Short mmCIF file of C-alpha atoms in Angstrom, two decimals:
data_model
loop_
_atom_site.label_atom_id
_atom_site.label_comp_id
_atom_site.label_asym_id
_atom_site.label_seq_id
_atom_site.Cartn_x
_atom_site.Cartn_y
_atom_site.Cartn_z
CA MET A 388 -15.29 14.60 -2.62
CA GLU A 389 -11.96 14.42 -4.65
CA GLN A 390 -10.72 11.69 -6.55
CA THR A 391 -6.22 12.42 -8.00
CA LEU A 392 -4.57 9.99 -9.14
CA SER A 393 -1.19 8.93 -6.94
CA ILE A 394 1.08 6.40 -8.95
CA ILE A 395 3.58 4.79 -7.01
CA LYS A 396 6.98 4.85 -9.34
CA PRO A 397 9.42 2.00 -9.91
CA ASP A 398 12.09 3.86 -7.68
CA ALA A 399 9.89 3.45 -4.63
CA VAL A 400 8.50 0.01 -5.22
CA LYS A 401 11.63 -1.17 -5.63
CA LYS A 402 12.45 -0.70 -1.99
CA ASN A 403 9.22 -2.42 -1.25
CA VAL A 404 7.74 0.88 0.33
CA ILE A 405 4.30 0.09 -1.27
CA GLY A 406 3.12 -0.27 1.93
CA GLU A 407 4.18 2.54 3.78
CA ILE A 408 3.29 5.04 1.08
CA VAL A 409 -0.35 3.59 1.07
CA LYS A 410 -0.89 3.86 4.85
CA ARG A 411 0.11 7.60 4.73
CA PHE A 412 -2.58 8.05 2.15
CA GLU A 413 -5.22 6.09 4.45
CA SER A 414 -3.81 7.51 7.68
CA ASN A 415 -4.02 11.39 6.24
CA GLY A 416 -8.17 11.02 5.19
CA LEU A 417 -7.65 9.58 2.18
CA LYS A 418 -9.89 6.87 0.73
CA ILE A 419 -9.14 3.96 -2.48
CA LYS A 420 -10.72 4.09 -5.22
CA ALA A 421 -8.66 1.83 -7.36
CA MET A 422 -5.68 0.00 -7.06
CA LYS A 423 -3.41 -1.50 -9.68
CA MET A 424 -0.06 -2.89 -9.80
CA ILE A 425 1.32 -2.05 -13.91
CA LYS A 426 4.39 -2.20 -16.12
CA MET A 427 3.65 1.28 -18.86
CA SER A 428 5.67 0.53 -22.31
CA GLN A 429 8.20 3.55 -23.10
CA LYS A 430 5.06 4.23 -25.03
CA ASP A 431 2.34 3.64 -22.55
CA ALA A 432 4.97 6.42 -20.35
CA GLU A 433 5.06 8.70 -23.76
CA GLY A 434 1.71 9.11 -23.88
CA PHE A 435 0.38 9.49 -20.11
CA TYR A 436 3.94 12.26 -19.51
CA TYR A 437 2.65 13.86 -23.31
CA VAL A 438 1.68 17.05 -21.39
CA HIS A 439 6.46 17.23 -20.67
CA ARG A 440 6.66 16.54 -24.78
CA GLU A 441 8.62 19.77 -24.62
CA ARG A 442 10.90 19.79 -21.81
CA PRO A 443 14.01 18.39 -21.48
CA PHE A 444 13.51 15.70 -18.65
CA TYR A 445 10.72 14.03 -21.41
CA LYS A 446 12.69 11.36 -22.46
CA SER A 447 14.22 10.69 -19.25
CA LEU A 448 11.20 10.63 -16.98
CA ALA A 449 9.58 8.36 -19.89
CA GLU A 450 12.74 5.86 -19.09
CA PHE A 451 12.38 5.94 -15.77
CA MET A 452 9.15 5.34 -15.32
CA SER A 453 8.71 2.10 -17.84
CA SER A 454 11.78 0.58 -16.13
CA GLY A 455 9.64 -1.42 -13.84
CA PRO A 456 6.72 -2.24 -12.20
CA VAL A 457 4.71 1.48 -10.48
CA VAL A 458 1.32 1.43 -8.50
CA VAL A 459 -1.37 3.64 -9.39
CA ILE A 460 -3.77 4.91 -6.76
CA VAL A 461 -7.01 6.44 -7.03
CA LEU A 462 -7.33 7.94 -4.58
CA GLU A 463 -10.88 10.16 -2.88
CA GLY A 464 -11.73 12.66 -0.05
CA LYS A 465 -12.16 16.65 0.45
CA ASP A 466 -9.56 18.91 -1.20
CA ALA A 467 -7.64 15.09 -2.65
CA ILE A 468 -5.09 16.68 -5.15
CA LYS A 469 -3.72 18.78 -2.63
CA LYS A 470 -3.99 16.95 0.58
CA ASN A 471 -1.92 14.44 -1.52
CA ARG A 472 0.56 16.74 -2.78
CA ASP A 473 1.23 18.18 0.68
CA LEU A 474 1.44 14.38 2.16
CA MET A 475 4.61 14.03 -1.89
CA GLY A 476 6.35 16.44 -0.68
CA ALA A 477 8.25 19.30 -3.09
CA THR A 478 9.26 17.53 -6.36
CA ASP A 479 13.19 17.62 -5.52
CA PRO A 480 13.48 15.22 -2.24
CA LYS A 481 15.90 17.48 -1.02
CA LYS A 482 13.71 20.79 -0.81
CA ALA A 483 10.68 18.27 0.58
CA ASP A 484 9.52 19.33 3.89
CA LYS A 485 10.74 16.30 6.58
CA GLY A 486 8.22 13.38 6.57
CA THR A 487 7.34 13.88 3.52
CA ILE A 488 6.53 10.87 1.34
CA ARG A 489 9.30 12.22 -0.76
CA ALA A 490 11.61 13.34 1.65
CA ASP A 491 11.50 10.36 3.22
CA PHE A 492 11.86 7.77 -0.24
CA ALA A 493 12.71 9.62 -2.85
CA ASP A 494 16.61 9.59 -4.53
CA ASN A 495 16.35 12.01 -6.81
CA ILE A 496 14.02 15.21 -8.62
CA GLU A 497 13.47 12.62 -11.15
CA GLN A 498 13.58 9.24 -9.34
CA ASN A 499 11.46 10.52 -6.27
CA ALA A 500 8.65 7.96 -5.81
CA VAL A 501 5.75 9.18 -6.38
CA HIS A 502 3.83 11.17 -8.89
CA GLY A 503 0.21 12.73 -7.65
CA SER A 504 -2.21 14.86 -10.15
CA ASP A 505 -1.74 18.77 -10.16
CA SER A 506 -5.17 19.57 -10.56
CA VAL A 507 -8.38 18.62 -11.59
CA GLU A 508 -8.00 19.24 -15.07
CA SER A 509 -4.77 16.43 -14.59
CA ALA A 510 -7.16 14.51 -12.55
CA LYS A 511 -9.89 14.04 -14.94
CA PHE A 512 -7.44 13.00 -17.86
CA GLU A 513 -5.27 10.33 -15.55
CA ILE A 514 -7.50 8.14 -13.74
CA PRO A 515 -9.43 6.94 -17.42
CA PHE A 516 -5.37 7.10 -18.67
CA PHE A 517 -5.00 3.16 -16.27
CA PHE A 518 -8.63 2.87 -14.71
CA SER A 519 -12.07 1.81 -16.64
CA SER A 520 -15.06 2.88 -14.41
CA MET A 521 -15.70 -0.85 -13.23
CA GLU A 522 -12.16 -0.65 -11.50
CA MET A 523 -13.27 2.11 -9.61
CA VAL A 524 -14.97 0.93 -6.06
CA ASN A 525 -18.48 2.59 -5.23
#
């Protein structure tokens, strides 16, 4: 079974759609292995998105991700990374397929409701960034 990290971003938390998003994960065969609500500092967000440090959106993304609470979730299932990314939809909600999380809940390309690991390698960095082994349910 594959694991992936999902983050329900500050814009979606503010809209009070956490339960709807979690329901979509579960109803599509993804199991929750760990979940918590946190408030990242600017430094935390910069560390998490460090891979994007050279991109023009890095600073504003880190500011946005530290602007309010987020829900971090470890999802598990067959092809969990692909399944989660399909459920999320395109990064730009205007280009996301109807019925995806971003098409339904995101405002724009940066405030786009959710984050999901884009590869096994990313998931291996992202999951332990937020969760200790003791927090993971077997």
